[in-house]
Short mmCIF file of C-alpha atoms and ligand atoms in Angstrom, two decimals:
data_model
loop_
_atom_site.label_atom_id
_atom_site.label_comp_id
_atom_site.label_asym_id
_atom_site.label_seq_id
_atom_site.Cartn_x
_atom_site.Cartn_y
_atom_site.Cartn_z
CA UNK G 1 7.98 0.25 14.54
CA UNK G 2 9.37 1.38 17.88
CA UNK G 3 11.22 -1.33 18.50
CA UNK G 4 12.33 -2.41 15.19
CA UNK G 5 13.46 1.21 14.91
CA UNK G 6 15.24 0.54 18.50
CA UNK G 7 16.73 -2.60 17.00
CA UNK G 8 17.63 -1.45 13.94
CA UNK G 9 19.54 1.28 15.29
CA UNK G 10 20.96 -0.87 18.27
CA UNK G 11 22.31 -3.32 15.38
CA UNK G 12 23.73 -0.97 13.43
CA UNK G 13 25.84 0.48 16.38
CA UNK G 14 27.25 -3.06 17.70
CA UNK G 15 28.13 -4.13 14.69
CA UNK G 16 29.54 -0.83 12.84
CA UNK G 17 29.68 2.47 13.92
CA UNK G 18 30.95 3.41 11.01
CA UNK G 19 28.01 2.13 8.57
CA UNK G 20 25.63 3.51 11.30
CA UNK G 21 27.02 6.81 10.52
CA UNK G 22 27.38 6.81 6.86
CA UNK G 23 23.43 5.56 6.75
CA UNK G 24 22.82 8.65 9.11
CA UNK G 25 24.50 10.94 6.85
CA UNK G 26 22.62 8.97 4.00
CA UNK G 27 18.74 9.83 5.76
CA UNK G 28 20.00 13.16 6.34
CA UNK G 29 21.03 14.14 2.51
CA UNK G 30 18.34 12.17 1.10
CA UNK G 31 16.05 14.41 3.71
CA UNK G 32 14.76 11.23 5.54
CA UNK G 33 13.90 11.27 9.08
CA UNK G 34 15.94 8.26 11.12
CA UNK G 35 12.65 6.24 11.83
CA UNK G 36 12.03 6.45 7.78
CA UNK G 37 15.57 5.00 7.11
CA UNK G 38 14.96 2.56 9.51
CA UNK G 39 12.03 1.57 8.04
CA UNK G 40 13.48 1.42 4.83
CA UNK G 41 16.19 -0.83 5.74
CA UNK G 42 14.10 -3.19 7.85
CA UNK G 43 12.15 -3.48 3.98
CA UNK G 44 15.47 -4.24 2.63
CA UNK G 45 16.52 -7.05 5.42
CA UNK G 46 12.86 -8.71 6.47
CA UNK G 47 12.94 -10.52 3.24
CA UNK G 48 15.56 -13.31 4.52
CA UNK G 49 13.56 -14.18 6.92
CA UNK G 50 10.33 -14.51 5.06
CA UNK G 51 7.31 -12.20 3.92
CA UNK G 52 5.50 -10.18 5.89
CA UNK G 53 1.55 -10.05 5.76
CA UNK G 54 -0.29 -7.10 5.41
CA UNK G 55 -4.04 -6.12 5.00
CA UNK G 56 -5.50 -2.77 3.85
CA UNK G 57 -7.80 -1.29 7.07
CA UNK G 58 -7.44 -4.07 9.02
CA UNK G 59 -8.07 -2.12 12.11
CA UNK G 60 -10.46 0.52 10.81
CA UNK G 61 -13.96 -2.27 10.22
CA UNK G 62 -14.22 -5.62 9.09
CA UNK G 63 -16.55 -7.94 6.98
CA UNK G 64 -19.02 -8.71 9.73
CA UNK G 65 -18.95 -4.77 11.62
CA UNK G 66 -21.67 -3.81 9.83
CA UNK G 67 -24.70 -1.89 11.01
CA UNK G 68 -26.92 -0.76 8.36
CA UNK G 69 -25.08 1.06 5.60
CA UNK G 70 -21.44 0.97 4.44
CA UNK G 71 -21.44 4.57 5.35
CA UNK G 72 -23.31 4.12 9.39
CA UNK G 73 -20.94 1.50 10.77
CA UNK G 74 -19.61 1.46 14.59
CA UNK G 75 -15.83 1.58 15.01
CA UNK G 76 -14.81 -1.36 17.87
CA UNK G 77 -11.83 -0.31 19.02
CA UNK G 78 -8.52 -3.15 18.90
CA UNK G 79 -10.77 -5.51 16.79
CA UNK G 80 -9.30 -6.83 13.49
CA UNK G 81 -10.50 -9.46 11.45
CA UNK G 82 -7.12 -10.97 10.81
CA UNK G 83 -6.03 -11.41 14.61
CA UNK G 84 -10.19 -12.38 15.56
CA UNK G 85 -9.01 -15.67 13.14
CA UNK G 86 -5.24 -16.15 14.41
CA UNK G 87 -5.07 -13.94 17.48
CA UNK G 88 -1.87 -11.14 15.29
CA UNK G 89 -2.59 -8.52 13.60
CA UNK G 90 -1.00 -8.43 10.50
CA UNK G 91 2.28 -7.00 10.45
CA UNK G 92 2.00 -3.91 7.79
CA UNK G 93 -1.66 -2.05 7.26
CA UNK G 94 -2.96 -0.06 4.86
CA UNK G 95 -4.48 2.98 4.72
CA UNK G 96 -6.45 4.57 2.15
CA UNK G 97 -6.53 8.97 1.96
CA UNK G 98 -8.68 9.37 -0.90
CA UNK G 99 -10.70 12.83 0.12
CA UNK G 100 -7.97 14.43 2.11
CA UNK G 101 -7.66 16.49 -0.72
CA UNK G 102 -10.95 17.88 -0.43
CA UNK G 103 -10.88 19.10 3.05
CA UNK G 104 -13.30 16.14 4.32
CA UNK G 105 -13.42 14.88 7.45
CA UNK G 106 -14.75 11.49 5.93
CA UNK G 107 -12.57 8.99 3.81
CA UNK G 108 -13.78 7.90 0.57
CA UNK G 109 -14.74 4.57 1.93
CA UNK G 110 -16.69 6.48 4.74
CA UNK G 111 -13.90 6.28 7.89
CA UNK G 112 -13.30 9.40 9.71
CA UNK G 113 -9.88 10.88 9.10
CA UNK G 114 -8.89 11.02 12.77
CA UNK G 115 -9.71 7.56 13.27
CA UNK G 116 -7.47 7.06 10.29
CA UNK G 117 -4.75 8.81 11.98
CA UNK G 118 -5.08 7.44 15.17
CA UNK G 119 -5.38 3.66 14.01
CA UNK G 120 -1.54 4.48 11.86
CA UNK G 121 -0.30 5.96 15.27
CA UNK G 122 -1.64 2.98 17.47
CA UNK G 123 -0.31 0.14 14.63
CA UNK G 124 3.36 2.09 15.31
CA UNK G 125 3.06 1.80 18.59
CA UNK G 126 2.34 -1.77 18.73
CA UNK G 127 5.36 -2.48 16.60
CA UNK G 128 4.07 -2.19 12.85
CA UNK G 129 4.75 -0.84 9.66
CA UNK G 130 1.55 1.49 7.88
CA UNK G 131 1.54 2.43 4.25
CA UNK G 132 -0.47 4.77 2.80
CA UNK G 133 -2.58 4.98 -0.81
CA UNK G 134 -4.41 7.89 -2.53
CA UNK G 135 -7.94 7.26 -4.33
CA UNK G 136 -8.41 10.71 -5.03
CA UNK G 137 -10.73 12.50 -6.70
CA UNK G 138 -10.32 14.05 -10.35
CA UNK G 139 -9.82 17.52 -10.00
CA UNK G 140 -10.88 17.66 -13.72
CA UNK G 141 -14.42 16.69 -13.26
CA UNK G 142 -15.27 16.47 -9.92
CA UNK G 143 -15.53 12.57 -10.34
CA UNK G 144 -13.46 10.08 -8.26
CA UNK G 145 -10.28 8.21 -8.98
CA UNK G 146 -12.52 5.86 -11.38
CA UNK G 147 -12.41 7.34 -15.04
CA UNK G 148 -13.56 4.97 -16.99
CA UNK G 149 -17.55 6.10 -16.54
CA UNK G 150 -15.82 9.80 -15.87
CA UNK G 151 -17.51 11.20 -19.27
CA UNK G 152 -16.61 15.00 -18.36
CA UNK G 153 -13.21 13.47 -17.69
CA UNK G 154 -12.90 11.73 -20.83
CA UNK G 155 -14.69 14.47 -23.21
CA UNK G 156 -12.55 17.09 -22.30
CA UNK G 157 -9.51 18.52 -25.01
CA UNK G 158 -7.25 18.80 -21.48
CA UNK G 159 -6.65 15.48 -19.88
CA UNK G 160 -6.77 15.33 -16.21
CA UNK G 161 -3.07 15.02 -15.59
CA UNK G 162 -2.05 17.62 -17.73
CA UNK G 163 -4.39 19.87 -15.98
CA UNK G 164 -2.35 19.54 -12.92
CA UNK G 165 0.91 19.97 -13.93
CA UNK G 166 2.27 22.79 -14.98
CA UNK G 167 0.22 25.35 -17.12
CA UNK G 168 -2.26 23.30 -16.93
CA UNK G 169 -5.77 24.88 -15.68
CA UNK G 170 -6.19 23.00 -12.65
CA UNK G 171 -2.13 23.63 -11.47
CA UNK G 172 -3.45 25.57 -8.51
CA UNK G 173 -6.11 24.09 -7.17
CA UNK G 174 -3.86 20.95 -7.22
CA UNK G 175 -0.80 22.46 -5.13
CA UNK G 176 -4.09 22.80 -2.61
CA UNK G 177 -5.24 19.15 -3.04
CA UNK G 178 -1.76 18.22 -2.24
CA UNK G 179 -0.71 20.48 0.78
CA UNK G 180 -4.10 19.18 2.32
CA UNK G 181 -2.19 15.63 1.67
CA UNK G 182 0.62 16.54 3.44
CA UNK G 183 -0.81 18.31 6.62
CA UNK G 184 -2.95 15.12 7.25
CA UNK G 185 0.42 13.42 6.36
CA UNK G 186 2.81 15.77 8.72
CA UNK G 187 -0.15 15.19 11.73
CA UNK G 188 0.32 11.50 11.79
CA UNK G 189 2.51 12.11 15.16
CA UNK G 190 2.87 10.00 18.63
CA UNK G 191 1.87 11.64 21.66
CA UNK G 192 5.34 13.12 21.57
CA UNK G 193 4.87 14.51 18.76
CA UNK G 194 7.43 12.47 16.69
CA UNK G 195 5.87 11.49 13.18
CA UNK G 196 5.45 8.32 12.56
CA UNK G 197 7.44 6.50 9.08
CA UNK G 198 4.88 5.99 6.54
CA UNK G 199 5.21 4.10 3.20
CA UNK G 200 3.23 6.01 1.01
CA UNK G 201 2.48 4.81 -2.27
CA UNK G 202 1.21 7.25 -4.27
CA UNK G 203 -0.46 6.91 -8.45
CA UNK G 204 -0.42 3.24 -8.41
CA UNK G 205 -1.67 0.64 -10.89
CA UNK G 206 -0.46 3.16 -13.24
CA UNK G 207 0.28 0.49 -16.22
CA UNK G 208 -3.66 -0.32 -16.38
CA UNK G 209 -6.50 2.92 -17.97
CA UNK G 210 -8.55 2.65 -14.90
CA UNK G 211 -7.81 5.62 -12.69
CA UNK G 212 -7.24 9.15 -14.46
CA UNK G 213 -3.72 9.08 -13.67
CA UNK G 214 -3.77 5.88 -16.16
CA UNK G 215 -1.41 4.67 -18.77
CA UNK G 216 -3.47 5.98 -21.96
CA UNK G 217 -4.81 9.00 -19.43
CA UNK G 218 -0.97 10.87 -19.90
CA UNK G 219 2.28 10.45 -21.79
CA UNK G 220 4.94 8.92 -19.53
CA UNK G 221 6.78 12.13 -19.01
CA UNK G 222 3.65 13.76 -17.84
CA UNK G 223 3.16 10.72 -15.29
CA UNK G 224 6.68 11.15 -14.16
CA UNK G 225 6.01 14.76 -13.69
CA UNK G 226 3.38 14.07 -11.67
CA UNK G 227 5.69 12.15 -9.30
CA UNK G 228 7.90 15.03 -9.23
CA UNK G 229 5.32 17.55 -8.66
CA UNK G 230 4.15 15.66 -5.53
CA UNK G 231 7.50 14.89 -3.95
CA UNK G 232 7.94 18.24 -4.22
CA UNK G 233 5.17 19.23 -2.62
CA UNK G 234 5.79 16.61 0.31
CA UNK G 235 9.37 17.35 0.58
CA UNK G 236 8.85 21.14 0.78
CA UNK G 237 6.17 20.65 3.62
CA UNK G 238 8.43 18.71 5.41
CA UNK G 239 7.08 15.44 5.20
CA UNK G 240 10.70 13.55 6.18
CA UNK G 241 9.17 10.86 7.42
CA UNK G 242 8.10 9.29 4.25
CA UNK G 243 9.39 7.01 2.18
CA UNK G 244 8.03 6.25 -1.29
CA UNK G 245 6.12 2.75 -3.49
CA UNK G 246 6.09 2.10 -7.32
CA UNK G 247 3.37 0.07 -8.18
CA UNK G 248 2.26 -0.50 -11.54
CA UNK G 249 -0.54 -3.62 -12.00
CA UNK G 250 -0.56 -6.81 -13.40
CA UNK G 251 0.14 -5.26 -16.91
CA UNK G 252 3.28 -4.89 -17.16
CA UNK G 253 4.25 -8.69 -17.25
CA UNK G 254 7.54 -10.57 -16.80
CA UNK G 255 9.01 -7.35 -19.25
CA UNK G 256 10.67 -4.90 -16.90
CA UNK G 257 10.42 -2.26 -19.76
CA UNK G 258 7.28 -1.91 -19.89
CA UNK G 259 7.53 -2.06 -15.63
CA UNK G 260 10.40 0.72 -16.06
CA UNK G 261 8.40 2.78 -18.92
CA UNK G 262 6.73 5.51 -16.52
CA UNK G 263 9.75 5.17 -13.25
CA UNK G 264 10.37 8.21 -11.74
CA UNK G 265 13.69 7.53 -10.96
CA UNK G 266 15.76 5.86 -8.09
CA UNK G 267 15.97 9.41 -6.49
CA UNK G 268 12.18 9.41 -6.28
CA UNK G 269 11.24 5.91 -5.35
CA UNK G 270 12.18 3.50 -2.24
CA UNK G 271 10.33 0.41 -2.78
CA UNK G 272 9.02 -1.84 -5.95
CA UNK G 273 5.59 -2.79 -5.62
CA UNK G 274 2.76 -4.83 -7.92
CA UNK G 275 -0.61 -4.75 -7.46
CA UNK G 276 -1.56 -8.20 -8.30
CA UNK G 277 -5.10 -9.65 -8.03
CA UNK G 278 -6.08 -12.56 -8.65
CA UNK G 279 -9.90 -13.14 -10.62
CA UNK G 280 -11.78 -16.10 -13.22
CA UNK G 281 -12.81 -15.17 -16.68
CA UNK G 282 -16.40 -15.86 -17.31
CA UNK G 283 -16.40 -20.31 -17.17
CA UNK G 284 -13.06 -20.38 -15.63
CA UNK G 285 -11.95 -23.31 -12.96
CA UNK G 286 -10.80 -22.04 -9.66
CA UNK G 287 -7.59 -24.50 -10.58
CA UNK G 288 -7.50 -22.46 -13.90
CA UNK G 289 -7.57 -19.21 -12.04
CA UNK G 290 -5.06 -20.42 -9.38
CA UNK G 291 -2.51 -21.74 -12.11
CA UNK G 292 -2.97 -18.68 -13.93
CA UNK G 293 -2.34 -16.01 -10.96
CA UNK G 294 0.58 -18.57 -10.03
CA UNK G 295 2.12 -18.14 -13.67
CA UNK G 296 1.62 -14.21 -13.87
CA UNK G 297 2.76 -13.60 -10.56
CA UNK G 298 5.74 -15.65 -10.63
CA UNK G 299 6.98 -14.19 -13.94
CA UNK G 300 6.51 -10.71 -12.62
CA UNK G 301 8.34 -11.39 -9.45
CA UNK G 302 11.30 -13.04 -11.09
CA UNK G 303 11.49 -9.75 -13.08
CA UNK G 304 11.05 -7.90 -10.36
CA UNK G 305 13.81 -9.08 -7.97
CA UNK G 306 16.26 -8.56 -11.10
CA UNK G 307 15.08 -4.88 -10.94
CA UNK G 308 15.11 -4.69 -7.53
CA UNK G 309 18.75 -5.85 -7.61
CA UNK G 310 19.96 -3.65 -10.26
CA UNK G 311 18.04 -0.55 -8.79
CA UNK G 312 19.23 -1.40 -5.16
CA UNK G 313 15.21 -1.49 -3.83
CA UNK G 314 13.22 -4.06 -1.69
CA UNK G 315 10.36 -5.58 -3.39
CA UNK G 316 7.22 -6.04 -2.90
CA UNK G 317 3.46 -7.07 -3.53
CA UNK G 318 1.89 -4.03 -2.90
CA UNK G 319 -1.77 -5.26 -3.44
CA UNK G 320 -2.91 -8.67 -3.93
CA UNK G 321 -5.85 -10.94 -3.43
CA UNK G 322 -8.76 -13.27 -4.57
CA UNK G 323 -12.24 -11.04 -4.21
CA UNK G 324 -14.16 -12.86 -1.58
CA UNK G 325 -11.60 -16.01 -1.40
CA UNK G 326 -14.04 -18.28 -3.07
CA UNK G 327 -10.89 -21.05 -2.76
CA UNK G 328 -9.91 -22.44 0.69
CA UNK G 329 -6.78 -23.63 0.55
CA UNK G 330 -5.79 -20.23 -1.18
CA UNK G 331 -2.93 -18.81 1.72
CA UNK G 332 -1.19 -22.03 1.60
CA UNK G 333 -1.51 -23.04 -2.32
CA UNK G 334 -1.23 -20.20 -4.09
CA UNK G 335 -0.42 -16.89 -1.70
CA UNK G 336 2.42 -18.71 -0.17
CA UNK G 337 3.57 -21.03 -2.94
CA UNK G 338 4.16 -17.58 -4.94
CA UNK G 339 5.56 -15.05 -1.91
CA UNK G 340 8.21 -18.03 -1.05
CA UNK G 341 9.19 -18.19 -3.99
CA UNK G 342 10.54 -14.55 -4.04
CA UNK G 343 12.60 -12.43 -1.58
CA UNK G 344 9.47 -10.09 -1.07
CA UNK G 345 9.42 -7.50 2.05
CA UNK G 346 5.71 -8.09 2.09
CA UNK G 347 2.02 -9.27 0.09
CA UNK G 348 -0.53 -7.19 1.25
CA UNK G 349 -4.15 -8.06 0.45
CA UNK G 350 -7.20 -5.71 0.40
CA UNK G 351 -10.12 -4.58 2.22
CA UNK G 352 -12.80 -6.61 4.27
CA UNK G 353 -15.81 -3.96 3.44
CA UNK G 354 -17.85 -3.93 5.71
CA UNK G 355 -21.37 -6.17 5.47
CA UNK G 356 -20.35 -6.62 1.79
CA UNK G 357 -20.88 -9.93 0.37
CA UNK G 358 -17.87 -10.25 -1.55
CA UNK G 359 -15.62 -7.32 -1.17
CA UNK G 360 -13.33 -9.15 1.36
CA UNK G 361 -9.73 -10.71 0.58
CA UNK G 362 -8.64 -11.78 4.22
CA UNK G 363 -10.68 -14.35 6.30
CA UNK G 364 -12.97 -13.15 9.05
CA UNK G 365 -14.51 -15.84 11.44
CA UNK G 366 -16.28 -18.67 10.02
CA UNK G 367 -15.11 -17.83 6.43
CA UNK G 368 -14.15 -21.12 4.90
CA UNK G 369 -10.27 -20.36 4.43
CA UNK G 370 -9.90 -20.03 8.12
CA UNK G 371 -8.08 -23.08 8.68
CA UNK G 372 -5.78 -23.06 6.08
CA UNK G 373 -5.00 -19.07 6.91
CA UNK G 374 -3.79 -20.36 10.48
CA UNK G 375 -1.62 -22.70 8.54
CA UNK G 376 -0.61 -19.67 6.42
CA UNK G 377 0.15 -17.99 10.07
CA UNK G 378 2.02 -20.89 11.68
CA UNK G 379 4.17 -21.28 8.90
CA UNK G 380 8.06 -20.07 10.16
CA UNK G 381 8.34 -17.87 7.04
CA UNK G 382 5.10 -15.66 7.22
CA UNK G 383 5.65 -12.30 9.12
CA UNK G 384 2.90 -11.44 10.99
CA UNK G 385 3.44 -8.40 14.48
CA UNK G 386 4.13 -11.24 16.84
CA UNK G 387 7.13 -12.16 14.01
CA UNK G 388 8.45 -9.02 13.56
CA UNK G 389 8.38 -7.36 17.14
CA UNK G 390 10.14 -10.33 18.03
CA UNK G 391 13.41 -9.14 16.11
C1 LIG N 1 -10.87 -0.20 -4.09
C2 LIG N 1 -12.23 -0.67 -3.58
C3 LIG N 1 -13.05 0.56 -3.34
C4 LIG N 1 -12.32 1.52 -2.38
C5 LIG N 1 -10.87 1.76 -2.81
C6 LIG N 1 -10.08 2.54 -1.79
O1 LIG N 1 -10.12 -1.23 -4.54
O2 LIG N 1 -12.09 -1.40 -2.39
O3 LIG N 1 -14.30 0.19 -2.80
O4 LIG N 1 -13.01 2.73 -2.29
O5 LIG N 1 -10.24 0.56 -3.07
O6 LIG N 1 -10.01 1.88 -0.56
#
């Protein structure tokens, strides 16, 4: 992001000094550091010139870095499943901070939080963007982001999220939970000390009941307090270097009402996101599935770009994927014949885990969709580092 930033900025003074300003002024009211507006508007721009790719912990492990356990693996520095199959890494990763909140020194999905840090740092440095999610646990119960088995979650007369807000018996230990988010946050710094821009995207897939934060979990005033509550946590610790994804799920169909229903507001939010997955019913055709994702997708991405318009946002898949890729022509049939479609900033699919069978959504070598992912990456409109480092 060092050079876009460089570019970006470089851009913006040849061409007008005037608009360089004003979006100066803009950062600086809306308390944004410069490398988060710059962020923001490549997000804005990238789109006419195609999608970027992105994959959650593509540095971090990968499908075959396995030794033993999930939780015992050994971290090979600069590998990356993604660029061992096309030789780029992909040009936005993800990064998940579920058990900041508790003090641990361990993720959720077992990686050490100063590797964490030090992978975001190093993908800056080599030119990318890094986004950030939150499976956190419930402070309600104990339990994790999950509620759906959570029975002390779901037994009790206070929901989770009311718990946290205001009044609620768990407001305290909450403010905790979240300055513990933003010092981990505030420490994600170059060697000089400059923090790096992060696009977090906080209480995502919202629309569906799975996670405690969930659509029949609170009332949609409580989940836009909940927004409120932790921008204002952020913004008060500083954390200018942010900038902010919506993401409901698949829910909330080609109907941006039901998209809009729990928004926190333009003030609050930088970037529309989906979380889109792709997955058979029980006797389903992989052509079935694929014309099915296709149709979904497309509908909520039409909607989408209308919203984006009228709300003056960039767009993008936030999450997206086909568990294990069990189809091999999927990059080129269905992941691109849906992103190029749409002026998306980016797709981004999920994790590799490590050893795992079938938790994996981008290729590793000798998975059978490797040659049609390096058509996916030689195709002029798929952003991948080499693509945007270039600019
Ligand atoms: C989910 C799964 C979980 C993981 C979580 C956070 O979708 O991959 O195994 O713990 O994301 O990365």
């Amino acid at each position: 992001m060092k050079f876009i930033h460089f570019t970006l900025f470089t851009v913006f003074i040849l061409m007008n000094m005037t608009s360089c300003l004003d979006s100066e002024k803009a950062a600086v009211l809306k308390g944004r550091s410069l490398r988060a507006d710059s962020l923001l508007a490549y997000l804005r721009s990238s789109s006419s010139d195609g999608y970027m790719f992105g994959h959650h912990d593509a540095t971090l492990y990968g499908r075959e870095r396995v030794n033993g356990e999930e939780r015992s693996w050994t971290f090979t520095e600069g590998r990356c499943d993604v660029r061992d199959v096309c030789g780029d890494y992909p040009a936005i990763i993800s990064f998940d901070l579920g058990h900041i909140e508790l003090g641990d020194s361990l993720s959720l999905d077992f990686v050490p939080f100063d590797m964490i840090r030090k992978e975001m740092v190093a993908h800056y440095r080599r030119g990318g963007i890094v986004t950030a999610s939150w499976h956190l646990n419930n402070p309600l119960s104990g339990g994790s982001s999950w509620i759906e088995n959570d029975t002390a979650a779901l037994n009790s007369k206070e929901r989770t999220v009311a718990s946290v807000l205001e009044g609620g018996s768990n407001h305290d230990k909450f403010q905790v939970w979240l300055n513990r988010l933003a010092d981990f946050l505030n420490s994600v710094k170059t060697e000089d000390g400059e923090k790096i821009p992060i696009l977090f995207r906080p209480w995502h897939e919202h629309t569906g009941n799975w996670f405690w934060w969930g659509a029949s979990h609170c009332t949609p005033e409580q989940y836009v307090d909940l927004w409120k509550m932790t921008r204002k946590a952020l913004d008060k610790s500083g954390a200018d270097h942010l900038i902010y994804a919506y993401s409901p799920g698949m829910e909330c169909g080609g109907d941006s009402v039901i998209y809009l229903e729990r928004y926190p507001g333009d003030d609050l939010v930088d970037l529309l996101g989906v979380d889109a997955y792709e997955y058979l019913d029980e006797g389903m055709s992989l052509k079935d599935g694929n014309a099915r994702y296709a149709e979904n997708l497309n509908t909520i991405l039409s909607m989408l770009t209308t919203v984006g318009l009228k709300h003056d946002k960039p767009v993008a898949v936030t999450e997206m994927g086909f568990e294990g890729i069990p189809y091999e022509r999927w990059w080129t049939e269905v992941a691109d014949s849906i992103l190029s479609k749409h002026p998306v900033a980016y797709g981004l699919v999920w994790r590799n885990v490590k050893g795992d069978v079938t938790h994996h959504y981008a290729p590793y070598p000798g998975h059978s969709s490797v040659p049609d992912f390096i058509e996916f990456y030689n195709l002029k409109r798929t952003l991948f580092l080499k693509d945007i480092c270039k600019k």
